[in-house]
Amino acid sequence: MPNITVTSPLLPDLNEFHQLLQEIWDSKWITNNGSFHKRLEAALCEYLKVPYISVFTNGTLPLITALQALNISGEVITTPYSFVATTHSIWWNGIRPVFVDIDPATGGIDPEKIEAAITTKTTAIMPVHVYGKPCRTAEIQAIADKYGLKVIYDAAHAFGVEVNGKSILAEGDLSTLSFHATKVFNTIEGGALVMHDAKMKQRIDYLKNFGFAGETEVVAPGINGKMDEVRSAFGLLNLRQVDAAIEARHQVAIRYREALCEVEGISFWNDMPGVRHNYSYFPIFVDAAKYGMTRDELYYKMREHGVLGRRYFYPLISTFSTYRGLPSAHRGNLPEATRMADSVICLPMHHQLSDDDLDLIISLIQR
Ligand code: T4K
């Protein structure tokens, strides 16, 4: 029996993709702000209900570029409970990351613990809408306003997430997205930065193209973050089917919740009121004492049966060799993040899970 993986990529119809490839071949224009790049940006603005977007070649360069665009230096407050790219982007800019614990109700940074971590060197906060669950954005913004800090949201998981009809990407100064193959919406590799005004869009477009503002003028020390035409076309086709994929994921979440709500020692989150979720991940949390098995025992038991859940996000970023020496990386500073990292399994969650797949996954957890 084939393995049941944590995710499976959304793929466009091959014939439709071939037609777009033909257009690209005919035009002989394959990268550098071509017509599919422009069309994808316009289509994403409409779908995501945002005024400006700049697409990138992956989801890590937008994080690095956002810090550059806002001239961030010194220290940035962030969360250890994320994919390692969040903290790496800070480090790559020569900035010191300062870890703050998470709110166990959302998995995102705990606003009540941010102020204690602010020093004279703090210039920004980089929270993560982990699993696509919105952070406590109003409280984070109030702190940022009080101390004159910028807010860059790592919204890699939050494609299409809305709160009371408004895009979560409208929050903060900038938000980043990942369009990696494992995400709800993908361009194979890809990502984006979402901004609120035309001036910032222009600055970021310069920064992702080496800083070029014309044939002979370089206005900033930019990088190469451009998305090519082939992946832009792939993305345009995937955008047409992303709503159906999100609905299929929603049905999987309903099934998991119905089946697992009575299992002692297993907990999970329900939908938040007023939020349009994207069901990008389905994390469960194992309380070993109540469940009678540790998280890792369950994780390996599922693997033996070909069910490849993942322990996102274990180990915490703060435990990796680059970061563990930082004062804020100390375990005692991060009790909630440590607890979550030690108890989480992300169950398989994608648009193509069959009833048989779900029966097997659920039966392994129900025992
Ligand atoms: N910020 C946050 C919060 C993020 O989560 C991420 C990325 C980033 C920033 C950075 O964005 P990018 O620069 O990556 O765009 C994956 C992804 O590589 C990564 O994008 C993602 N977060 C992270 C959470 O997960 P792995 O190493 O766990 O992926 P991998 O290769 O083990 O794939 C997982 C499963 O997906 C496979 O078992 C099967 C399935 N899969 C995967 C690929 C690549 C497929 O079926 N087909 C495929 O082509 O990191």
CSV table of C-alpha atoms and ligand atoms in Angstrom, one decimal:
chain,number,residue,atom,x,y,z
A,1,MET,CA,0.0,0.0,0.0
A,2,PRO,CA,1.4,3.5,-0.9
A,3,ASN,CA,2.2,5.8,2.0
A,4,ILE,CA,-0.3,8.5,3.1
A,5,THR,CA,1.8,11.6,3.1
A,6,VAL,CA,1.2,14.8,5.2
A,7,THR,CA,0.3,16.6,2.0
A,8,SER,CA,0.1,16.2,-1.7
A,9,PRO,CA,0.6,19.1,-4.2
A,10,LEU,CA,-2.3,20.7,-6.1
A,11,LEU,CA,-1.5,20.2,-9.7
A,12,PRO,CA,-3.0,21.9,-12.7
A,13,ASP,CA,-4.6,20.0,-15.6
A,14,LEU,CA,-1.6,19.0,-17.8
A,15,ASN,CA,-3.3,19.8,-21.1
A,16,GLU,CA,-4.2,23.3,-19.9
A,17,PHE,CA,-0.7,23.8,-18.6
A,18,HIS,CA,0.7,22.7,-22.0
A,19,GLN,CA,-1.4,25.3,-23.7
A,20,LEU,CA,0.1,28.0,-21.5
A,21,LEU,CA,3.6,26.6,-22.1
A,22,GLN,CA,3.0,26.9,-25.8
A,23,GLU,CA,2.2,30.6,-25.3
A,24,ILE,CA,5.4,31.0,-23.3
A,25,TRP,CA,7.4,29.2,-26.0
A,26,ASP,CA,5.9,31.3,-28.7
A,27,SER,CA,6.7,34.5,-26.9
A,28,LYS,CA,10.2,33.5,-26.0
A,29,TRP,CA,9.9,35.5,-22.9
A,30,ILE,CA,10.6,33.1,-19.9
A,31,THR,CA,11.3,35.4,-16.9
A,32,ASN,CA,11.9,39.0,-15.8
A,33,ASN,CA,8.5,40.4,-15.2
A,34,GLY,CA,6.8,38.7,-18.2
A,35,SER,CA,3.1,38.6,-19.0
A,36,PHE,CA,2.3,35.6,-16.9
A,37,HIS,CA,4.1,37.1,-13.9
A,38,LYS,CA,1.9,40.2,-14.3
A,39,ARG,CA,-1.2,38.2,-14.8
A,40,LEU,CA,-0.5,36.1,-11.7
A,41,GLU,CA,0.1,39.2,-9.5
A,42,ALA,CA,-3.2,40.7,-10.7
A,43,ALA,CA,-5.1,37.5,-10.2
A,44,LEU,CA,-3.7,37.0,-6.7
A,45,CYS,CA,-4.6,40.6,-5.7
A,46,GLU,CA,-8.2,39.9,-6.7
A,47,TYR,CA,-8.4,36.4,-5.0
A,48,LEU,CA,-6.6,37.5,-1.8
A,49,LYS,CA,-8.5,40.9,-1.7
A,50,VAL,CA,-5.2,42.9,-1.3
A,51,PRO,CA,-4.2,46.0,-3.2
A,52,TYR,CA,-0.6,45.1,-4.0
A,53,ILE,CA,1.5,42.0,-4.2
A,54,SER,CA,5.0,41.1,-5.5
A,55,VAL,CA,5.6,37.4,-6.3
A,56,PHE,CA,8.9,35.8,-5.5
A,57,THR,CA,10.8,32.6,-6.4
A,58,ASN,CA,10.2,31.1,-3.0
A,59,GLY,CA,8.7,32.0,0.4
A,60,THR,CA,12.0,32.7,2.2
A,61,LEU,CA,13.3,35.5,0.0
A,62,PRO,CA,10.1,37.6,0.8
A,63,LEU,CA,11.0,37.4,4.5
A,64,ILE,CA,14.6,38.4,3.9
A,65,THR,CA,13.5,41.2,1.5
A,66,ALA,CA,10.8,42.5,3.9
A,67,LEU,CA,13.5,43.2,6.5
A,68,GLN,CA,15.6,44.9,3.9
A,69,ALA,CA,12.7,47.0,2.6
A,70,LEU,CA,11.9,48.3,6.1
A,71,ASN,CA,15.6,48.9,7.0
A,72,ILE,CA,15.2,46.6,10.0
A,73,SER,CA,18.3,46.2,12.2
A,74,GLY,CA,19.3,45.4,15.8
A,75,GLU,CA,16.8,42.9,17.3
A,76,VAL,CA,13.6,41.4,16.0
A,77,ILE,CA,11.1,39.7,18.3
A,78,THR,CA,9.8,36.4,16.8
A,79,THR,CA,8.5,33.0,17.7
A,80,PRO,CA,10.5,29.8,17.9
A,81,TYR,CA,7.4,27.8,16.9
A,82,SER,CA,7.7,27.9,13.1
A,83,PHE,CA,9.6,26.6,10.2
A,84,VAL,CA,13.3,27.5,10.5
A,85,ALA,CA,13.1,30.0,7.5
A,86,THR,CA,11.4,32.6,9.8
A,87,THR,CA,14.4,33.0,12.1
A,88,HIS,CA,16.9,32.4,9.3
A,89,SER,CA,15.6,35.4,7.5
A,90,ILE,CA,16.4,37.6,10.5
A,91,TRP,CA,19.9,36.0,10.9
A,92,TRP,CA,20.7,36.4,7.2
A,93,ASN,CA,20.1,40.2,7.6
A,94,GLY,CA,22.7,40.3,10.5
A,95,ILE,CA,19.9,40.9,13.0
A,96,ARG,CA,19.6,39.2,16.4
A,97,PRO,CA,16.4,37.2,16.8
A,98,VAL,CA,14.7,37.4,20.2
A,99,PHE,CA,12.4,34.5,20.9
A,100,VAL,CA,9.1,35.1,22.8
A,101,ASP,CA,6.8,32.3,23.9
A,102,ILE,CA,3.5,31.4,22.2
A,103,ASP,CA,-0.1,31.6,23.1
A,104,PRO,CA,-1.3,27.9,23.3
A,105,ALA,CA,-4.7,28.9,22.0
A,106,THR,CA,-3.4,30.0,18.6
A,107,GLY,CA,0.2,28.7,18.4
A,108,GLY,CA,1.2,32.3,17.5
A,109,ILE,CA,3.4,34.7,19.5
A,110,ASP,CA,1.8,35.6,22.9
A,111,PRO,CA,1.3,39.4,22.8
A,112,GLU,CA,1.3,39.5,26.6
A,113,LYS,CA,4.9,38.4,26.6
A,114,ILE,CA,6.2,40.8,23.9
A,115,GLU,CA,6.8,43.9,26.0
A,116,ALA,CA,9.2,42.2,28.4
A,117,ALA,CA,11.4,41.3,25.4
A,118,ILE,CA,11.6,44.8,24.0
A,119,THR,CA,15.0,46.6,24.4
A,120,THR,CA,16.5,49.8,23.0
A,121,LYS,CA,17.7,47.7,20.0
A,122,THR,CA,14.3,46.2,19.1
A,123,THR,CA,13.1,47.5,15.7
A,124,ALA,CA,10.4,45.0,14.6
A,125,ILE,CA,8.2,42.0,15.5
A,126,MET,CA,8.0,39.0,13.2
A,127,PRO,CA,5.0,36.9,14.2
A,128,VAL,CA,3.8,33.8,12.3
A,129,HIS,CA,0.2,32.8,11.5
A,130,VAL,CA,1.2,29.3,12.2
A,131,TYR,CA,-1.0,26.6,10.5
A,132,GLY,CA,-2.9,29.6,9.0
A,133,LYS,CA,-4.4,30.4,12.4
A,134,PRO,CA,-4.6,34.2,12.8
A,135,CYS,CA,-2.3,35.8,15.5
A,136,ARG,CA,-3.7,38.2,18.0
A,137,THR,CA,-3.0,41.0,15.5
A,138,ALA,CA,-4.8,43.9,17.3
A,139,GLU,CA,-2.7,43.4,20.5
A,140,ILE,CA,0.5,43.0,18.5
A,141,GLN,CA,-0.2,46.2,16.5
A,142,ALA,CA,-1.0,48.2,19.7
A,143,ILE,CA,2.5,47.2,21.1
A,144,ALA,CA,4.2,48.0,17.9
A,145,ASP,CA,2.5,51.5,17.8
A,146,LYS,CA,3.4,52.1,21.4
A,147,TYR,CA,7.1,51.4,20.8
A,148,GLY,CA,7.4,52.5,17.2
A,149,LEU,CA,8.1,49.0,15.9
A,150,LYS,CA,7.4,47.5,12.4
A,151,VAL,CA,5.4,44.3,12.1
A,152,ILE,CA,6.2,41.7,9.4
A,153,TYR,CA,3.9,38.8,9.4
A,154,ASP,CA,5.2,35.4,8.2
A,155,ALA,CA,1.9,34.4,6.6
A,156,ALA,CA,3.4,31.4,4.7
A,157,HIS,CA,0.5,29.2,5.9
A,158,ALA,CA,-2.3,31.8,5.6
A,159,PHE,CA,-3.1,31.9,2.0
A,160,GLY,CA,-6.8,33.0,1.6
A,161,VAL,CA,-7.4,33.3,5.4
A,162,GLU,CA,-9.8,36.1,6.2
A,163,VAL,CA,-11.1,37.5,9.5
A,164,ASN,CA,-14.6,39.0,9.4
A,165,GLY,CA,-14.4,39.2,5.6
A,166,LYS,CA,-11.0,41.0,5.6
A,167,SER,CA,-7.7,39.4,4.5
A,168,ILE,CA,-5.3,38.5,7.3
A,169,LEU,CA,-2.7,39.9,4.9
A,170,ALA,CA,-4.0,43.4,5.5
A,171,GLU,CA,-2.4,43.3,9.0
A,172,GLY,CA,1.0,44.7,9.9
A,173,ASP,CA,3.4,46.6,7.7
A,174,LEU,CA,4.1,43.6,5.4
A,175,SER,CA,3.1,40.0,5.1
A,176,THR,CA,4.8,37.1,3.3
A,177,LEU,CA,3.4,34.0,1.6
A,178,SER,CA,4.9,30.7,0.6
A,179,PHE,CA,3.7,29.0,-2.6
A,180,HIS,CA,5.9,25.9,-2.0
A,181,ALA,CA,4.6,22.5,-3.3
A,182,THR,CA,3.4,21.6,0.2
A,183,LYS,CA,1.2,24.6,0.6
A,184,VAL,CA,-2.6,25.1,-0.1
A,185,PHE,CA,-1.8,27.1,-3.2
A,186,ASN,CA,1.5,26.4,-4.9
A,187,THR,CA,3.6,27.4,-7.8
A,188,ILE,CA,6.0,24.5,-7.3
A,189,GLU,CA,8.4,26.8,-5.5
A,190,GLY,CA,7.3,30.4,-5.0
A,191,GLY,CA,6.2,33.0,-2.6
A,192,ALA,CA,5.1,36.6,-2.3
A,193,LEU,CA,5.2,39.9,-0.3
A,194,VAL,CA,1.9,41.7,0.3
A,195,MET,CA,2.1,45.5,0.9
A,196,HIS,CA,-0.4,48.3,1.4
A,197,ASP,CA,0.8,51.0,-1.0
A,198,ALA,CA,2.3,51.5,-4.5
A,199,LYS,CA,5.5,53.1,-3.2
A,200,MET,CA,6.4,50.0,-1.1
A,201,LYS,CA,5.4,47.7,-4.1
A,202,GLN,CA,7.9,49.7,-6.2
A,203,ARG,CA,10.6,49.4,-3.6
A,204,ILE,CA,10.1,45.7,-3.3
A,205,ASP,CA,10.0,45.1,-7.0
A,206,TYR,CA,13.4,46.9,-7.2
A,207,LEU,CA,14.8,44.8,-4.3
A,208,LYS,CA,13.8,41.5,-5.9
A,209,ASN,CA,15.5,42.5,-9.2
A,210,PHE,CA,19.0,43.4,-8.0
A,211,GLY,CA,17.8,47.0,-7.2
A,212,PHE,CA,17.5,47.8,-10.9
A,213,ALA,CA,15.3,50.9,-11.6
A,214,GLY,CA,15.9,50.9,-15.4
A,215,GLU,CA,18.6,49.7,-17.7
A,216,THR,CA,21.5,51.5,-16.1
A,217,GLU,CA,20.4,52.6,-12.6
A,218,VAL,CA,20.7,50.5,-9.5
A,219,VAL,CA,18.9,52.2,-6.5
A,220,ALA,CA,19.4,49.5,-3.8
A,221,PRO,CA,21.4,46.4,-3.0
A,222,GLY,CA,18.8,44.1,-4.2
A,223,ILE,CA,18.7,40.3,-4.7
A,224,ASN,CA,17.4,38.0,-7.4
A,225,GLY,CA,13.9,36.9,-6.2
A,226,LYS,CA,12.0,36.9,-9.4
A,227,MET,CA,9.4,34.3,-10.3
A,228,ASP,CA,9.7,32.9,-13.9
A,229,GLU,CA,7.0,32.6,-16.5
A,230,VAL,CA,6.6,28.8,-16.3
A,231,ARG,CA,5.8,28.8,-12.6
A,232,SER,CA,3.6,32.0,-12.9
A,233,ALA,CA,1.5,30.1,-15.5
A,234,PHE,CA,1.3,27.1,-13.2
A,235,GLY,CA,0.1,29.3,-10.4
A,236,LEU,CA,-2.6,31.0,-12.6
A,237,LEU,CA,-4.1,27.5,-13.3
A,238,ASN,CA,-3.8,26.4,-9.7
A,239,LEU,CA,-5.6,29.6,-8.5
A,240,ARG,CA,-8.7,28.4,-10.5
A,241,GLN,CA,-9.0,25.3,-8.4
A,242,VAL,CA,-7.8,26.4,-5.0
A,243,ASP,CA,-11.3,27.0,-3.6
A,244,ALA,CA,-12.3,23.4,-4.4
A,245,ALA,CA,-9.1,22.2,-2.8
A,246,ILE,CA,-9.8,24.2,0.4
A,247,GLU,CA,-13.3,22.9,0.5
A,248,ALA,CA,-12.0,19.3,0.2
A,249,ARG,CA,-9.6,20.0,3.1
A,250,HIS,CA,-12.4,21.4,5.1
A,251,GLN,CA,-14.3,18.1,4.7
A,252,VAL,CA,-11.2,16.3,6.0
A,253,ALA,CA,-11.1,18.6,9.0
A,254,ILE,CA,-14.7,17.9,9.8
A,255,ARG,CA,-14.1,14.1,9.6
A,256,TYR,CA,-11.1,14.3,11.9
A,257,ARG,CA,-12.9,16.4,14.4
A,258,GLU,CA,-16.0,14.2,14.5
A,259,ALA,CA,-13.9,11.0,14.9
A,260,LEU,CA,-11.3,12.3,17.3
A,261,CYS,CA,-13.3,14.4,19.7
A,262,GLU,CA,-13.9,11.5,22.1
A,263,VAL,CA,-10.4,10.2,22.1
A,264,GLU,CA,-9.0,10.9,25.6
A,265,GLY,CA,-5.6,12.6,25.5
A,266,ILE,CA,-5.9,13.9,21.9
A,267,SER,CA,-6.8,17.5,21.4
A,268,PHE,CA,-7.1,19.8,18.4
A,269,TRP,CA,-8.4,23.2,17.5
A,270,ASN,CA,-11.8,24.0,16.2
A,271,ASP,CA,-12.5,26.8,13.7
A,272,MET,CA,-12.3,30.3,15.1
A,273,PRO,CA,-15.5,32.4,14.9
A,274,GLY,CA,-15.5,34.9,11.9
A,275,VAL,CA,-12.5,33.3,10.3
A,276,ARG,CA,-12.3,31.8,6.8
A,277,HIS,CA,-9.8,29.1,7.4
A,278,ASN,CA,-7.7,27.4,4.7
A,279,TYR,CA,-7.2,24.0,6.5
A,280,SER,CA,-3.5,24.0,5.5
A,281,TYR,CA,-2.6,21.8,8.4
A,282,PHE,CA,-4.4,19.6,10.9
A,283,PRO,CA,-2.3,19.5,14.1
A,284,ILE,CA,-3.3,17.2,17.0
A,285,PHE,CA,-1.7,17.4,20.4
A,286,VAL,CA,-0.9,14.2,22.4
A,287,ASP,CA,-1.2,14.3,26.2
A,288,ALA,CA,0.9,11.2,26.9
A,289,ALA,CA,-0.5,10.6,30.5
A,290,LYS,CA,-4.1,10.7,29.3
A,291,TYR,CA,-3.6,9.0,26.0
A,292,GLY,CA,-1.4,6.2,27.4
A,293,MET,CA,1.3,6.6,24.6
A,294,THR,CA,3.8,9.4,23.9
A,295,ARG,CA,3.6,11.6,20.9
A,296,ASP,CA,6.6,9.9,19.4
A,297,GLU,CA,5.2,6.4,20.0
A,298,LEU,CA,2.0,7.4,18.2
A,299,TYR,CA,4.1,9.1,15.4
A,300,TYR,CA,6.2,6.0,14.8
A,301,LYS,CA,3.2,3.6,15.1
A,302,MET,CA,1.5,5.6,12.3
A,303,ARG,CA,4.7,5.5,10.2
A,304,GLU,CA,4.8,1.7,10.5
A,305,HIS,CA,1.3,1.7,8.8
A,306,GLY,CA,2.4,4.1,6.1
A,307,VAL,CA,0.8,7.1,7.6
A,308,LEU,CA,3.4,9.9,7.4
A,309,GLY,CA,2.2,12.7,9.6
A,310,ARG,CA,4.8,15.2,10.5
A,311,ARG,CA,6.0,16.8,13.8
A,312,TYR,CA,5.7,20.4,12.5
A,313,PHE,CA,7.2,22.3,14.4
A,314,TYR,CA,9.6,20.1,16.4
A,315,PRO,CA,12.3,20.7,17.4
A,316,LEU,CA,11.8,24.4,18.2
A,317,ILE,CA,14.0,26.8,16.1
A,318,SER,CA,15.5,28.0,19.3
A,319,THR,CA,17.1,24.6,19.9
A,320,PHE,CA,19.1,24.5,16.7
A,321,SER,CA,22.9,25.0,17.0
A,322,THR,CA,22.9,28.5,15.5
A,323,TYR,CA,20.3,29.9,17.9
A,324,ARG,CA,20.6,27.9,21.1
A,325,GLY,CA,23.2,30.2,22.7
A,326,LEU,CA,20.9,33.2,22.5
A,327,PRO,CA,19.6,34.3,25.9
A,328,SER,CA,16.0,34.2,24.7
A,329,ALA,CA,16.4,30.6,23.5
A,330,HIS,CA,16.5,29.2,27.0
A,331,ARG,CA,13.9,26.5,27.5
A,332,GLY,CA,12.5,28.2,30.6
A,333,ASN,CA,11.7,31.3,28.5
A,334,LEU,CA,9.6,29.2,26.1
A,335,PRO,CA,7.4,26.7,28.1
A,336,GLU,CA,4.3,26.8,25.9
A,337,ALA,CA,6.3,26.5,22.7
A,338,THR,CA,8.2,23.6,24.2
A,339,ARG,CA,5.1,21.9,25.3
A,340,MET,CA,3.4,22.3,21.8
A,341,ALA,CA,6.6,21.2,20.0
A,342,ASP,CA,6.8,18.1,22.2
A,343,SER,CA,3.1,17.1,21.7
A,344,VAL,CA,2.2,17.9,18.1
A,345,ILE,CA,1.6,15.7,15.1
A,346,CYS,CA,0.3,17.2,11.9
A,347,LEU,CA,-2.0,14.6,10.4
A,348,PRO,CA,-2.2,14.1,6.6
A,349,MET,CA,-4.2,17.0,5.2
A,350,HIS,CA,-4.8,17.6,1.5
A,351,HIS,CA,-7.4,17.6,-1.2
A,352,GLN,CA,-7.0,14.0,-2.3
A,353,LEU,CA,-7.3,12.0,0.9
A,354,SER,CA,-9.8,9.1,0.3
A,355,ASP,CA,-12.3,7.7,2.8
A,356,ASP,CA,-10.1,4.6,3.1
A,357,ASP,CA,-7.1,6.8,4.0
A,358,LEU,CA,-9.1,8.7,6.6
A,359,ASP,CA,-10.4,5.4,8.1
A,360,LEU,CA,-6.9,4.1,8.5
A,361,ILE,CA,-5.5,7.3,10.0
A,362,ILE,CA,-8.4,7.6,12.4
A,363,SER,CA,-8.4,4.0,13.5
A,364,LEU,CA,-4.7,4.2,14.3
A,365,ILE,CA,-5.3,7.1,16.6
A,366,GLN,CA,-8.5,5.6,18.1
A,367,ARG,CA,-6.8,2.3,18.7
B,1,T4K,N1,7.7,30.4,6.8
B,1,T4K,C1,7.0,29.3,7.2
B,1,T4K,C2,6.1,29.5,8.4
B,1,T4K,C3,7.1,28.1,6.5
B,1,T4K,O1,6.4,27.1,6.9
B,1,T4K,C4,7.9,28.1,5.4
B,1,T4K,C5,8.0,26.8,4.6
B,1,T4K,C6,8.6,29.2,5.0
B,1,T4K,C7,8.5,30.4,5.7
B,1,T4K,C8,9.5,29.2,3.8
B,1,T4K,O2,8.8,29.1,2.6
B,1,T4K,P1,9.6,28.4,1.3
B,1,T4K,O3,10.9,29.1,1.1
B,1,T4K,O4,9.7,26.9,1.6
B,1,T4K,O5,8.6,28.6,0.2
B,1,T4K,C9,8.3,21.8,3.9
B,1,T4K,C10,8.5,22.8,2.9
B,1,T4K,O6,9.6,22.6,2.1
B,1,T4K,C11,8.4,24.2,3.4
B,1,T4K,O7,8.0,25.0,2.3
B,1,T4K,C12,7.4,24.4,4.5
B,1,T4K,N2,7.5,25.7,5.1
B,1,T4K,C13,7.7,23.4,5.6
B,1,T4K,C14,6.7,23.5,6.7
B,1,T4K,O8,7.5,22.1,5.1
B,1,T4K,P2,9.6,19.5,4.4
B,1,T4K,O9,11.0,19.3,4.5
B,1,T4K,O10,8.8,19.1,5.6
B,1,T4K,O11,8.9,19.0,3.1
B,1,T4K,P3,9.0,17.5,2.5
B,1,T4K,O12,9.9,17.6,1.3
B,1,T4K,O13,9.4,16.6,3.5
B,1,T4K,O14,7.5,17.3,2.0
B,1,T4K,C15,6.5,16.9,2.9
B,1,T4K,C16,5.6,16.0,2.2
B,1,T4K,O15,4.9,16.6,1.2
B,1,T4K,C17,6.2,14.8,1.6
B,1,T4K,O16,6.3,13.7,2.5
B,1,T4K,C18,5.3,14.4,0.4
B,1,T4K,C19,4.7,15.7,0.1
B,1,T4K,N3,5.3,16.3,-1.1
B,1,T4K,C20,6.4,17.1,-1.0
B,1,T4K,C21,7.0,17.7,-2.2
B,1,T4K,C22,8.2,18.6,-2.1
B,1,T4K,C23,4.9,15.9,-2.4
B,1,T4K,O17,3.9,15.1,-2.5
B,1,T4K,N4,5.4,16.4,-3.5
B,1,T4K,C24,6.5,17.3,-3.5
B,1,T4K,O18,7.0,17.8,-4.5
B,1,T4K,O19,9.5,21.1,4.3
